[in-house]
PDB file of C-alpha atoms in Angstrom:
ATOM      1  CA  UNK A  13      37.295 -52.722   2.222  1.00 33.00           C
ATOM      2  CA  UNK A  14      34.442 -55.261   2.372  1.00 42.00           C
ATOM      3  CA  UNK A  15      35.835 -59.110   2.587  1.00 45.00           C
ATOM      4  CA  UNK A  16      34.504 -60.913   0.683  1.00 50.00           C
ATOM      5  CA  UNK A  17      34.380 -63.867   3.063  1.00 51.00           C
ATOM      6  CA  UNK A  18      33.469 -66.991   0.182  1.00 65.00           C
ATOM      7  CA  UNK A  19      33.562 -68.848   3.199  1.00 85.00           C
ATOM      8  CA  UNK A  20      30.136 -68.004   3.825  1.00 93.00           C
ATOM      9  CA  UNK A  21      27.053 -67.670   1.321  1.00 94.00           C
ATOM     10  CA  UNK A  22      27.135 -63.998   0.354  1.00 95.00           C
ATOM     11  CA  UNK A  23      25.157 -61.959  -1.606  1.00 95.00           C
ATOM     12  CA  UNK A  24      25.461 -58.469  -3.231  1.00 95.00           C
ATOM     13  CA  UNK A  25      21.798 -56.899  -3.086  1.00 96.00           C
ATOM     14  CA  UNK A  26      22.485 -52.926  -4.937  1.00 94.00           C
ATOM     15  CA  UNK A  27      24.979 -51.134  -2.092  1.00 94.00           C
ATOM     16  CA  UNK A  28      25.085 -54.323   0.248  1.00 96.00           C
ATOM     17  CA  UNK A  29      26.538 -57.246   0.766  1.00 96.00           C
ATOM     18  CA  UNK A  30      24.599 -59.716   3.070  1.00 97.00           C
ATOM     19  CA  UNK A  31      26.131 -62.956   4.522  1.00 97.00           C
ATOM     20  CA  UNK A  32      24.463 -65.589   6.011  1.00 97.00           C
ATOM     21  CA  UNK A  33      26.061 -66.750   9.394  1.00 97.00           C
ATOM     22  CA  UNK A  34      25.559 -70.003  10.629  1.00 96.00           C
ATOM     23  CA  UNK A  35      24.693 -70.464  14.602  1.00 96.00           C
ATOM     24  CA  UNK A  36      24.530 -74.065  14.372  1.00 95.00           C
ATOM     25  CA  UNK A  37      21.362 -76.167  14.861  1.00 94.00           C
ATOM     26  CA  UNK A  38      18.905 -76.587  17.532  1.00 93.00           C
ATOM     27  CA  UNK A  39      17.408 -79.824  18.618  1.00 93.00           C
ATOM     28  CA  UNK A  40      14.053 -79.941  18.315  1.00 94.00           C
ATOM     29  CA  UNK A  41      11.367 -82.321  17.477  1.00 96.00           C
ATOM     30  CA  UNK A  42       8.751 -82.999  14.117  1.00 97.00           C
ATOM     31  CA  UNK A  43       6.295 -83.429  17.159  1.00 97.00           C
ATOM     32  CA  UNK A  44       6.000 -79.656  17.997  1.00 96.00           C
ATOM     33  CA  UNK A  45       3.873 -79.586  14.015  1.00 98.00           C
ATOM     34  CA  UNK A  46       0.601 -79.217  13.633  1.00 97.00           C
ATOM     35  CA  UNK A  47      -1.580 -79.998  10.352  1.00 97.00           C
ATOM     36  CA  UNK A  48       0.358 -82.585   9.237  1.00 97.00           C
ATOM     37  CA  UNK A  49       1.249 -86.518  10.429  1.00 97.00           C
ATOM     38  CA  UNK A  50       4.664 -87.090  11.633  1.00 96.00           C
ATOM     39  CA  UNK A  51       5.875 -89.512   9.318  1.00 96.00           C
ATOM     40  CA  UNK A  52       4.612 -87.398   6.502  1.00 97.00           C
ATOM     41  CA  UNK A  53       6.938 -84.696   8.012  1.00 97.00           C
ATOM     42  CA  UNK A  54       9.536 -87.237   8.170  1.00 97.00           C
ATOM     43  CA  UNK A  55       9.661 -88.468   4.711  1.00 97.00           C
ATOM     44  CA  UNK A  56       9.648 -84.538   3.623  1.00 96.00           C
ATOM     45  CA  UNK A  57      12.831 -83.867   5.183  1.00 97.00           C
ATOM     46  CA  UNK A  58      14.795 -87.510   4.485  1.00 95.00           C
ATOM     47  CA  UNK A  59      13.636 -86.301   0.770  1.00 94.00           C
ATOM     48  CA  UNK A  60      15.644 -83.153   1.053  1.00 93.00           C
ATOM     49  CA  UNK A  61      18.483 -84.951   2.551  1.00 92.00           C
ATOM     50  CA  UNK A  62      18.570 -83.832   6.096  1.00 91.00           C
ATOM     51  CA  UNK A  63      19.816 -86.609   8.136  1.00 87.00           C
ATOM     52  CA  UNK A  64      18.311 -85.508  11.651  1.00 92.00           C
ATOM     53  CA  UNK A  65      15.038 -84.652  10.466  1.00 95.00           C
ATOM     54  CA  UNK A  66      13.803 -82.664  13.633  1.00 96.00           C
ATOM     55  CA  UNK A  67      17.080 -80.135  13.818  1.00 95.00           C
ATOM     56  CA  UNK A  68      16.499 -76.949  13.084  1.00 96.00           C
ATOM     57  CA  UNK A  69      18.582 -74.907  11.915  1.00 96.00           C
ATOM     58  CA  UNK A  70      19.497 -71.264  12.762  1.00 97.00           C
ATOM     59  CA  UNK A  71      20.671 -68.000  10.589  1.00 98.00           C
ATOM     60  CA  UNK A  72      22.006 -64.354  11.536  1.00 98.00           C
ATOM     61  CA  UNK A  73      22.453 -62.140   8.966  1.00 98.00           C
ATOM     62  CA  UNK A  74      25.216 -59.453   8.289  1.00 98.00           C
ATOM     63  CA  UNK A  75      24.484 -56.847   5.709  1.00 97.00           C
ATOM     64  CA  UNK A  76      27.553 -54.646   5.172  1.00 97.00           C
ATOM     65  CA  UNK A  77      27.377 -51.313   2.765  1.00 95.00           C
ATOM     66  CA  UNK A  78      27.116 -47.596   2.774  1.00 94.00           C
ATOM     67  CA  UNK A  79      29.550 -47.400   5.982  1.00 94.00           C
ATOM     68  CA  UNK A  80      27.112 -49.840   8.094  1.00 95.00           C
ATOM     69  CA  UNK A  81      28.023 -52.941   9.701  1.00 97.00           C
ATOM     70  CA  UNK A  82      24.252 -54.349  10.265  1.00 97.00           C
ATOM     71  CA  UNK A  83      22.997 -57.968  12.054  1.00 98.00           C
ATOM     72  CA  UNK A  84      20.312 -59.332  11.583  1.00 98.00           C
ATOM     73  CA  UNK A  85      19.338 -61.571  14.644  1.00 98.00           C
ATOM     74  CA  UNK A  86      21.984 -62.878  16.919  1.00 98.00           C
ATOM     75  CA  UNK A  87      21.905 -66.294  16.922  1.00 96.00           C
ATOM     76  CA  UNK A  88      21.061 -68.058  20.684  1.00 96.00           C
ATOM     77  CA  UNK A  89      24.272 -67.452  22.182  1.00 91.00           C
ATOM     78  CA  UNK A  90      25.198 -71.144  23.369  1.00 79.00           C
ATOM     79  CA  UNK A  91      21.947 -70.975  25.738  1.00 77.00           C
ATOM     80  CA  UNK A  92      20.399 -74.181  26.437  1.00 76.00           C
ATOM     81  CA  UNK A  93      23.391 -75.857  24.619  1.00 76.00           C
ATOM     82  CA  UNK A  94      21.823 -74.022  21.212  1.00 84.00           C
ATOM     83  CA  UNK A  95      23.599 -72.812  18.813  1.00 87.00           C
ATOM     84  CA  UNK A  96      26.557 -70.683  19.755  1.00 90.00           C
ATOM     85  CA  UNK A  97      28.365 -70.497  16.297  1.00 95.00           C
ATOM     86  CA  UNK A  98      27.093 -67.224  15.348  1.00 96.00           C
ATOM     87  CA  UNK A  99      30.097 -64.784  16.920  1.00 95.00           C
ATOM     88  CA  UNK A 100      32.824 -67.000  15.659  1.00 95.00           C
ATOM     89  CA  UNK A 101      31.288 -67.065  12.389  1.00 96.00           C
ATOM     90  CA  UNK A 102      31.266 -63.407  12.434  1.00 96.00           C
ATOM     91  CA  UNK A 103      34.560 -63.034  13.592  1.00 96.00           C
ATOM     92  CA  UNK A 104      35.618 -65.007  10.835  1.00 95.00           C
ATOM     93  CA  UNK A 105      34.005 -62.686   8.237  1.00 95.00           C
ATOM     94  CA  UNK A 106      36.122 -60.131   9.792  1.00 94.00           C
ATOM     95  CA  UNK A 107      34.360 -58.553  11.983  1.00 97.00           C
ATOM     96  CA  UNK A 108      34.593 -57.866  15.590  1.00 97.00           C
ATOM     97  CA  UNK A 109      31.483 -57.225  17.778  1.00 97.00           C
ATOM     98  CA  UNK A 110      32.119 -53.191  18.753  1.00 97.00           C
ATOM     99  CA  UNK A 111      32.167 -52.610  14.200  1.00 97.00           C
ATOM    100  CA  UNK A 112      28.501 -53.389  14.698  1.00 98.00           C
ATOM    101  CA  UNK A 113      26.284 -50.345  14.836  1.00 97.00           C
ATOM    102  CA  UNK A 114      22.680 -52.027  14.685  1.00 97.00           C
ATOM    103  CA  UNK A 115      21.121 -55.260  15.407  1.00 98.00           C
ATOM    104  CA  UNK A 116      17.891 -55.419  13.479  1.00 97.00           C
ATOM    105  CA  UNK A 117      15.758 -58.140  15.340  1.00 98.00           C
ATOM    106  CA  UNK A 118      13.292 -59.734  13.128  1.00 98.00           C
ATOM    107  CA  UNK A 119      11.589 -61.122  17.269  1.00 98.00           C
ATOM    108  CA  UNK A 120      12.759 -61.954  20.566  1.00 98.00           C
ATOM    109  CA  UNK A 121      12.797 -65.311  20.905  1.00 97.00           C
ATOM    110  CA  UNK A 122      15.926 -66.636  22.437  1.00 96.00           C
ATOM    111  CA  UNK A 123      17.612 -68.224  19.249  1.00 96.00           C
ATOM    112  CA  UNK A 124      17.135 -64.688  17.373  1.00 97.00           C
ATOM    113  CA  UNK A 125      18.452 -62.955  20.793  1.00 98.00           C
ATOM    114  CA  UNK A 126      20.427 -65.337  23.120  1.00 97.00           C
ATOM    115  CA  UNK A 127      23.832 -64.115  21.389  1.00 97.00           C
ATOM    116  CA  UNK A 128      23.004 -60.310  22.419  1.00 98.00           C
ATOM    117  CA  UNK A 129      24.569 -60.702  25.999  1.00 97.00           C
ATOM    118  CA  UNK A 130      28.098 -62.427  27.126  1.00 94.00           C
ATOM    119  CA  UNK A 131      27.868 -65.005  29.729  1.00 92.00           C
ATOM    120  CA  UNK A 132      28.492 -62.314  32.403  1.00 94.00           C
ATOM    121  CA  UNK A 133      25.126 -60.606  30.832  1.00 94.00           C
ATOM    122  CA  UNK A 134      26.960 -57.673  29.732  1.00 96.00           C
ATOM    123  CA  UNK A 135      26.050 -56.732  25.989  1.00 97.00           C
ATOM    124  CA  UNK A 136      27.963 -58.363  23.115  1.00 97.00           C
ATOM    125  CA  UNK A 137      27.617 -55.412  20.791  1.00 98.00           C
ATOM    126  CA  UNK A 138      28.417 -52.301  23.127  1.00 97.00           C
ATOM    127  CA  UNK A 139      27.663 -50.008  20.450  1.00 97.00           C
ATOM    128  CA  UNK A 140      24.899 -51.187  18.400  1.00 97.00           C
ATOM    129  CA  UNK A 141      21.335 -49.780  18.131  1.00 96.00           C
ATOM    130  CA  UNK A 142      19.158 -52.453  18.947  1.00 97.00           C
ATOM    131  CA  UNK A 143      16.047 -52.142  16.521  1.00 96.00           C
ATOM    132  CA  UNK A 144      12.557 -53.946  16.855  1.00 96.00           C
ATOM    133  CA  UNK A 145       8.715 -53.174  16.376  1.00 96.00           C
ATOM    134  CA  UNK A 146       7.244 -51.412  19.140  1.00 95.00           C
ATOM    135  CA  UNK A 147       4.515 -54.338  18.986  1.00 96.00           C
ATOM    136  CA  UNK A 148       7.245 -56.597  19.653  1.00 97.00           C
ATOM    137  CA  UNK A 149       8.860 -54.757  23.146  1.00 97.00           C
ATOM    138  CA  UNK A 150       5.218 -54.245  24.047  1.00 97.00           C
ATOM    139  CA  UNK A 151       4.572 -58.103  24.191  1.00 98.00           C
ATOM    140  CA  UNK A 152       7.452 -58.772  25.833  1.00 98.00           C
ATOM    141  CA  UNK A 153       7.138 -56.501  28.797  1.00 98.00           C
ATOM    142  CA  UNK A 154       3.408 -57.091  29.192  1.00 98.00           C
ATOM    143  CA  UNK A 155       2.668 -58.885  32.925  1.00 98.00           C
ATOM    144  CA  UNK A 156      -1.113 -59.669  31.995  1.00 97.00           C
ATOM    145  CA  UNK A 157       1.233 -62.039  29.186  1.00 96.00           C
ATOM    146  CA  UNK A 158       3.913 -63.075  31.406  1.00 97.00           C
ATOM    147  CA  UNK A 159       1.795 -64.484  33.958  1.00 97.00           C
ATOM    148  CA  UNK A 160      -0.724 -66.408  31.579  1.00 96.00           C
ATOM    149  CA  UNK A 161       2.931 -68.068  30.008  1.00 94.00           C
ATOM    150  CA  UNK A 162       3.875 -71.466  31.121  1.00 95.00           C
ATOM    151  CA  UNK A 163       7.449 -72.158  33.171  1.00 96.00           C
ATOM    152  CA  UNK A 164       9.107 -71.952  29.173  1.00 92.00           C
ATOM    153  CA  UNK A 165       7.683 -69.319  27.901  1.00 94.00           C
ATOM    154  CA  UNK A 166       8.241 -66.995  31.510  1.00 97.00           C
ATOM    155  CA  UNK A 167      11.946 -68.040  30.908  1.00 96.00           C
ATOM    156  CA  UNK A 168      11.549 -66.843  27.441  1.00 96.00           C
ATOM    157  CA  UNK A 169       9.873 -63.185  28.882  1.00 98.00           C
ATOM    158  CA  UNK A 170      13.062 -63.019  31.366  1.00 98.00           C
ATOM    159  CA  UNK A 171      15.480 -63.346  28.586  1.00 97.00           C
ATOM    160  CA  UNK A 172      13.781 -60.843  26.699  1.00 98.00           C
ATOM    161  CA  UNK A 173      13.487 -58.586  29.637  1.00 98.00           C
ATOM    162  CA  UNK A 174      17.268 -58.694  30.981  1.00 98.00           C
ATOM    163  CA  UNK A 175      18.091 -58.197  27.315  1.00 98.00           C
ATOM    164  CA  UNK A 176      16.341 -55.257  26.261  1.00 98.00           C
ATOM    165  CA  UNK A 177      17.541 -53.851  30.009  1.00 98.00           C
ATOM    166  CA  UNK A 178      21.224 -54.308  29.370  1.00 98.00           C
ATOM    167  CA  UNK A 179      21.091 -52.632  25.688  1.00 98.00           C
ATOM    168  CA  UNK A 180      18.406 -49.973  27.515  1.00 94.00           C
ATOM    169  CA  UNK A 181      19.861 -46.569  26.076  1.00 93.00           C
ATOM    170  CA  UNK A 182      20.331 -47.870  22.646  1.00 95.00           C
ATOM    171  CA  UNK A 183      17.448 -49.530  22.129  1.00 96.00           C
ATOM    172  CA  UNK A 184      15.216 -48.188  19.061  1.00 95.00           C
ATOM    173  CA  UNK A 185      11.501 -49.086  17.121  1.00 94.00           C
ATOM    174  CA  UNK A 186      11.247 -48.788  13.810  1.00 88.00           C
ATOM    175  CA  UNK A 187       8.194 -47.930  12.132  1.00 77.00           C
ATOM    176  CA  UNK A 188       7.355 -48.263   8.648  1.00 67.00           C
ATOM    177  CA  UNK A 189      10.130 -45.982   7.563  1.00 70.00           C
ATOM    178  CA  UNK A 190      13.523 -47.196   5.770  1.00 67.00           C
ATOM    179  CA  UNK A 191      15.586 -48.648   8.923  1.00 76.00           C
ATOM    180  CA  UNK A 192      19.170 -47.915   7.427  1.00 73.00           C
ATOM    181  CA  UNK A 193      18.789 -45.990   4.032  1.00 80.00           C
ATOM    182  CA  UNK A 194      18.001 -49.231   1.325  1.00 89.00           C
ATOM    183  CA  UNK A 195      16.406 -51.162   4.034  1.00 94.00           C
ATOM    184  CA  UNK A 196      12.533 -51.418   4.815  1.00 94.00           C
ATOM    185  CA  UNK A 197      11.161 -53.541   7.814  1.00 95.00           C
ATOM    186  CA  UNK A 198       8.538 -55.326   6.808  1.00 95.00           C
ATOM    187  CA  UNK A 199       5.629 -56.720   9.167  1.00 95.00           C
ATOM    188  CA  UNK A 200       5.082 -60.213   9.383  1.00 97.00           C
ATOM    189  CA  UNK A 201       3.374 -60.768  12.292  1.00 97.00           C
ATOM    190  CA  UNK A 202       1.605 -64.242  13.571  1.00 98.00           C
ATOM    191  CA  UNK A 203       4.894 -65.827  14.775  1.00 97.00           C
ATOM    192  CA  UNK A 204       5.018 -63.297  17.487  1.00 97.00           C
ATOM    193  CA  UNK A 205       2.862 -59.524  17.426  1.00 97.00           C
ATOM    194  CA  UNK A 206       5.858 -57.695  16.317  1.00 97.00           C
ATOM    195  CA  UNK A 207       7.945 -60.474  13.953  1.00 98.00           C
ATOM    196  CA  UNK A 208       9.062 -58.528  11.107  1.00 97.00           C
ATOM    197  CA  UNK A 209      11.209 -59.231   7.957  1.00 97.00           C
ATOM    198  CA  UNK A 210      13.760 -56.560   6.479  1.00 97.00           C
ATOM    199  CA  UNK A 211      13.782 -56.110   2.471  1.00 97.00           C
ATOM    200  CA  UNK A 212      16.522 -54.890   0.070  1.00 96.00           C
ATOM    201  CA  UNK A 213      15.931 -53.864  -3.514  1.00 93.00           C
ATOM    202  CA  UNK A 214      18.247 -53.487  -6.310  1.00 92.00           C
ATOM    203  CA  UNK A 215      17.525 -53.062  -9.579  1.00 89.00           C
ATOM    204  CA  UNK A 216      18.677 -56.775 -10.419  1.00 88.00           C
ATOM    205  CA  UNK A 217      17.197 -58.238  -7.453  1.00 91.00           C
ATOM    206  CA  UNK A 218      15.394 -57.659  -3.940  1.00 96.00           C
ATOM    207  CA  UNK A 219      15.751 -59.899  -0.896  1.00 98.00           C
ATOM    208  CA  UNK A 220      13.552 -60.462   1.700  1.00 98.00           C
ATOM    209  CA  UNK A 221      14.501 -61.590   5.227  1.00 98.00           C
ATOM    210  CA  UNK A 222      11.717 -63.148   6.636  1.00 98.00           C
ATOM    211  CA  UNK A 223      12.571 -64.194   9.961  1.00 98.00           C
ATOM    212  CA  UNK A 224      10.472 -67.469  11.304  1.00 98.00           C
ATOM    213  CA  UNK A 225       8.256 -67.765   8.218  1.00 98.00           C
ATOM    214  CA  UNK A 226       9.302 -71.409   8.282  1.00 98.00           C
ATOM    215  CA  UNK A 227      10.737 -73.644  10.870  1.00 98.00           C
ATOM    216  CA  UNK A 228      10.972 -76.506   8.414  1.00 98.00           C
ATOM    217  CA  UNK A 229      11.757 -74.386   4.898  1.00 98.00           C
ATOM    218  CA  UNK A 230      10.492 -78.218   3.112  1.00 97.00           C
ATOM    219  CA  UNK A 231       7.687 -79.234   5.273  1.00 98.00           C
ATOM    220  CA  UNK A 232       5.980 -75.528   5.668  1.00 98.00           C
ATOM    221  CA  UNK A 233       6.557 -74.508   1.750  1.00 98.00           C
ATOM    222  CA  UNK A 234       5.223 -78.180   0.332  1.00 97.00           C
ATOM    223  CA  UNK A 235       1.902 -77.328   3.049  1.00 97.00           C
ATOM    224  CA  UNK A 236       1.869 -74.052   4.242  1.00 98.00           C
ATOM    225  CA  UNK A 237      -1.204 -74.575   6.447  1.00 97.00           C
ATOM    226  CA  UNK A 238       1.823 -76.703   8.716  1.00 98.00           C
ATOM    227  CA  UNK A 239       2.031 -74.422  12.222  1.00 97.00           C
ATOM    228  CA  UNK A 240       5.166 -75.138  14.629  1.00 97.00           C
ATOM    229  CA  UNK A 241       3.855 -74.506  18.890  1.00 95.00           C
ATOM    230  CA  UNK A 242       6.490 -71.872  18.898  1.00 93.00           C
ATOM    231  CA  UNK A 243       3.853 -69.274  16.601  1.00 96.00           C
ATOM    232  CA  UNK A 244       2.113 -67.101  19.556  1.00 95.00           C
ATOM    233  CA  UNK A 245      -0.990 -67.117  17.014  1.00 96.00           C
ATOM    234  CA  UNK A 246      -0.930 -69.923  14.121  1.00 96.00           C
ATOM    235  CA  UNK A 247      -3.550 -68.530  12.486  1.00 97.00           C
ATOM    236  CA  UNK A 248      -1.970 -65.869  11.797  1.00 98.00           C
ATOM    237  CA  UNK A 249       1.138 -66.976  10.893  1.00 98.00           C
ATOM    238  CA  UNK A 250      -0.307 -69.444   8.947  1.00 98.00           C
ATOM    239  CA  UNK A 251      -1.963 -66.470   6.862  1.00 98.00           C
ATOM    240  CA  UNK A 252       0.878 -64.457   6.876  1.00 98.00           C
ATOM    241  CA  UNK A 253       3.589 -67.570   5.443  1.00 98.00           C
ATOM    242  CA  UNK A 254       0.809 -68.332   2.708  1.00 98.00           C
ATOM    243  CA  UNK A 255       0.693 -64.757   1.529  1.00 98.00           C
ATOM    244  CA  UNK A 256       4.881 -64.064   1.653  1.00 98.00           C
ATOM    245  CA  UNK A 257       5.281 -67.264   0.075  1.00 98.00           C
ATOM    246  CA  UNK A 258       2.824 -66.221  -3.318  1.00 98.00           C
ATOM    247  CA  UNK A 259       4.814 -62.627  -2.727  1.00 98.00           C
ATOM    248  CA  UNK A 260       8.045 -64.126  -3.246  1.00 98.00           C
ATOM    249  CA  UNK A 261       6.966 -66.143  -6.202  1.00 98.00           C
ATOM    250  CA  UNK A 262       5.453 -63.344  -7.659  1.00 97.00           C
ATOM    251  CA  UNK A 263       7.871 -61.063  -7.329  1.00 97.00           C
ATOM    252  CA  UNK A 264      11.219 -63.012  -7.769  1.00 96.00           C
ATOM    253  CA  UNK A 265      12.327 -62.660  -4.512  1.00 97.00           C
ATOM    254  CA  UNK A 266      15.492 -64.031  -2.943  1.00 97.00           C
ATOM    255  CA  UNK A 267      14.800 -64.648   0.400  1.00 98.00           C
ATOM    256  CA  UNK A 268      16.813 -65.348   3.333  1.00 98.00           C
ATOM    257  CA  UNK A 269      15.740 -66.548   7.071  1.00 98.00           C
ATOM    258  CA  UNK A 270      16.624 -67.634   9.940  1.00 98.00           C
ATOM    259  CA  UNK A 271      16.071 -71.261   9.989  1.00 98.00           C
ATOM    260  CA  UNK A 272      16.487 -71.741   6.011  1.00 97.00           C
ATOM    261  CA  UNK A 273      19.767 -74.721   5.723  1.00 93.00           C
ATOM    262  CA  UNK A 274      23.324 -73.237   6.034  1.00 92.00           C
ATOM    263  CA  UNK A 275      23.016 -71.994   2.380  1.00 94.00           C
ATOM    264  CA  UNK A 276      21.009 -69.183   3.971  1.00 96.00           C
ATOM    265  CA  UNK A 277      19.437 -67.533   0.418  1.00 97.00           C
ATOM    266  CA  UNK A 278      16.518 -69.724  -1.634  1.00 97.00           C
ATOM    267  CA  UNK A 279      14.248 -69.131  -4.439  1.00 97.00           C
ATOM    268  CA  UNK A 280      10.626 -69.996  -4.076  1.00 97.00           C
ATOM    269  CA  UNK A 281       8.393 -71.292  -6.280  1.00 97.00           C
ATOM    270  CA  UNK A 282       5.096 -72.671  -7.141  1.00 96.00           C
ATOM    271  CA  UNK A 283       4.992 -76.825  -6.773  1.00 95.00           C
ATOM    272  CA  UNK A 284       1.596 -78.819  -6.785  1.00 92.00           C
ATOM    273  CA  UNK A 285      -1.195 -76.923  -4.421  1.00 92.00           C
ATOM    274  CA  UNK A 286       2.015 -74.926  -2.405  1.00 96.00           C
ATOM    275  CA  UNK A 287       5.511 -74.285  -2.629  1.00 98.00           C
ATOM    276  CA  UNK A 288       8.907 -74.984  -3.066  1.00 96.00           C
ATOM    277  CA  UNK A 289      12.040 -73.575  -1.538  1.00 96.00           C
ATOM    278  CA  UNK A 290      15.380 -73.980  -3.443  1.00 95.00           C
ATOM    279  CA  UNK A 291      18.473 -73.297  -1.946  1.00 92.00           C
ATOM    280  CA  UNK A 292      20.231 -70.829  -4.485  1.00 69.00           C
ATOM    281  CA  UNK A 293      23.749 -72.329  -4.575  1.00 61.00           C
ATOM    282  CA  UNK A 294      26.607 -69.575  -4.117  1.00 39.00           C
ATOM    283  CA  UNK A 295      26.701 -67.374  -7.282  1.00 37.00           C
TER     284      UNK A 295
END
């Protein structure tokens, strides 16, 4: 029987039941924004509250219905002192790493994928499929890339690389089809080639989780033209957060993502020339 685990934010979207995990927060800095001034940024985020204004924080999702035991993301797995909350969390909405059967990665960056290997770098999730865009793997594994990257981002490509290596015989693409029966990728790219969200509809509601759309869920709703240096194209991104934010307006969506606050589902909607994200509270 599905838990429900009221420990966490949970949701019931048709046949599944999504949680938001916690993986804790990564330290980061208002500096790494673009298109707006820093203490503008500031003031945005002591206005919502949050205390350490440059944290970020990070979400995995766990959708659970129709016999599937689903992630979404992994959190970063401790590395680089980030993170590291995400497998306890899970283990304390009852469930232990070999019930997973897929890992849906929204991209490859190493607070999405840092929690897929143990600190021996033996896969955390022996038997899940591990399921990405085929524009994402190609990225990743591309040496013309890797060499152009700075000592970071080749760090990043190595994680990636070892990763994708030690999950090698279950690793899958999806393409536009339904990923699990109920649950359609959906591209988003800009962040990184292949960054992709993963919708849910219901005839009451649909969520959307859209990954990286926002690093700051305040600052980059209130001005969406706001890039973060971690986007591999801003423009890009910057074109694809404007047009999923009027989406989810538009259509009602509850979204979900993976550096939203610890409440892990919001409502968007329209405030002055861009948006605004509100955290739904647990229903």
């Amino acid at each position: 029987a599905i838990m429900h685990d009221s420990i966490f934010p949970s949701r019931q979207i048709g046949d599944f039941h999504v949680t938001a995990l916690s993986d804790g927060n990564m330290a980061s800095s208002l500096e790494l924004l673009t298109g707006i001034e820093f203490a503008d940024a500031r003031s945005i985020q002591h206005n919502a509250g949050i205390a350490e204004a440059g944290d970020i924080h990070i979400n995995g999702y766990l959708i659970r219905g129709r016999g599937r035991t689903i992630l979404v993301d992994a959190g970063a797995g401790a590395l680089n002192n980030v993170g590291g909350q995400f497998k306890a969390n899970l283990a304390m909405a009852g469930v232990s790493t070999d019930d997973v059967d897929t890992v849906l990665l929204t991209h490859c960056h190493p607070d999405h994928i840092g929690g897929l290997l143990d600190d021996e770098r033996k896969p955390v999730y022996p038997r899940a499929e591990i399921m990405l865009h085929p524009l994402e793997a190609e990225y990743w594994w591309d040496d013309k890339k890797f060499k152009l990257a700075n000592e970071r981002g080749q760090r990043n490509f190595n994680l990636v690389r070892e990763t994708l290596r030690a999950y090698t015989h279950n690793v899958r693409f999806f393409n536009a089809n339904k990923i699990a029966g109920g649950i359609l990728p959906v591209g988003l790219p800009g962040h990184t080639p292949g960054h992709s969200g993963f919708r849910i509809d219901s005839d009451e509601q649909c969520l959307l989780i859209w990954g990286d759309i926002v690093h700051y869920p305040h600052i980059q709703s209130s001005q969406p033209t706001v890039s973060i240096m971690f986007d591999c194209d801003s423009a890009q991104a910057e074109a694809t957060r404007k047009k999923i934010l009027e989406q989810a307006v538009r259509e009602k969506l509850l979204v979900a993502g993976m550096h939203l606050g610890r409440a892990g589902f919001a409502n968007v909607y329209r405030a002055g020339s861009g948006y605004r994200i509100s955290y739904a509270e647990d229903e």
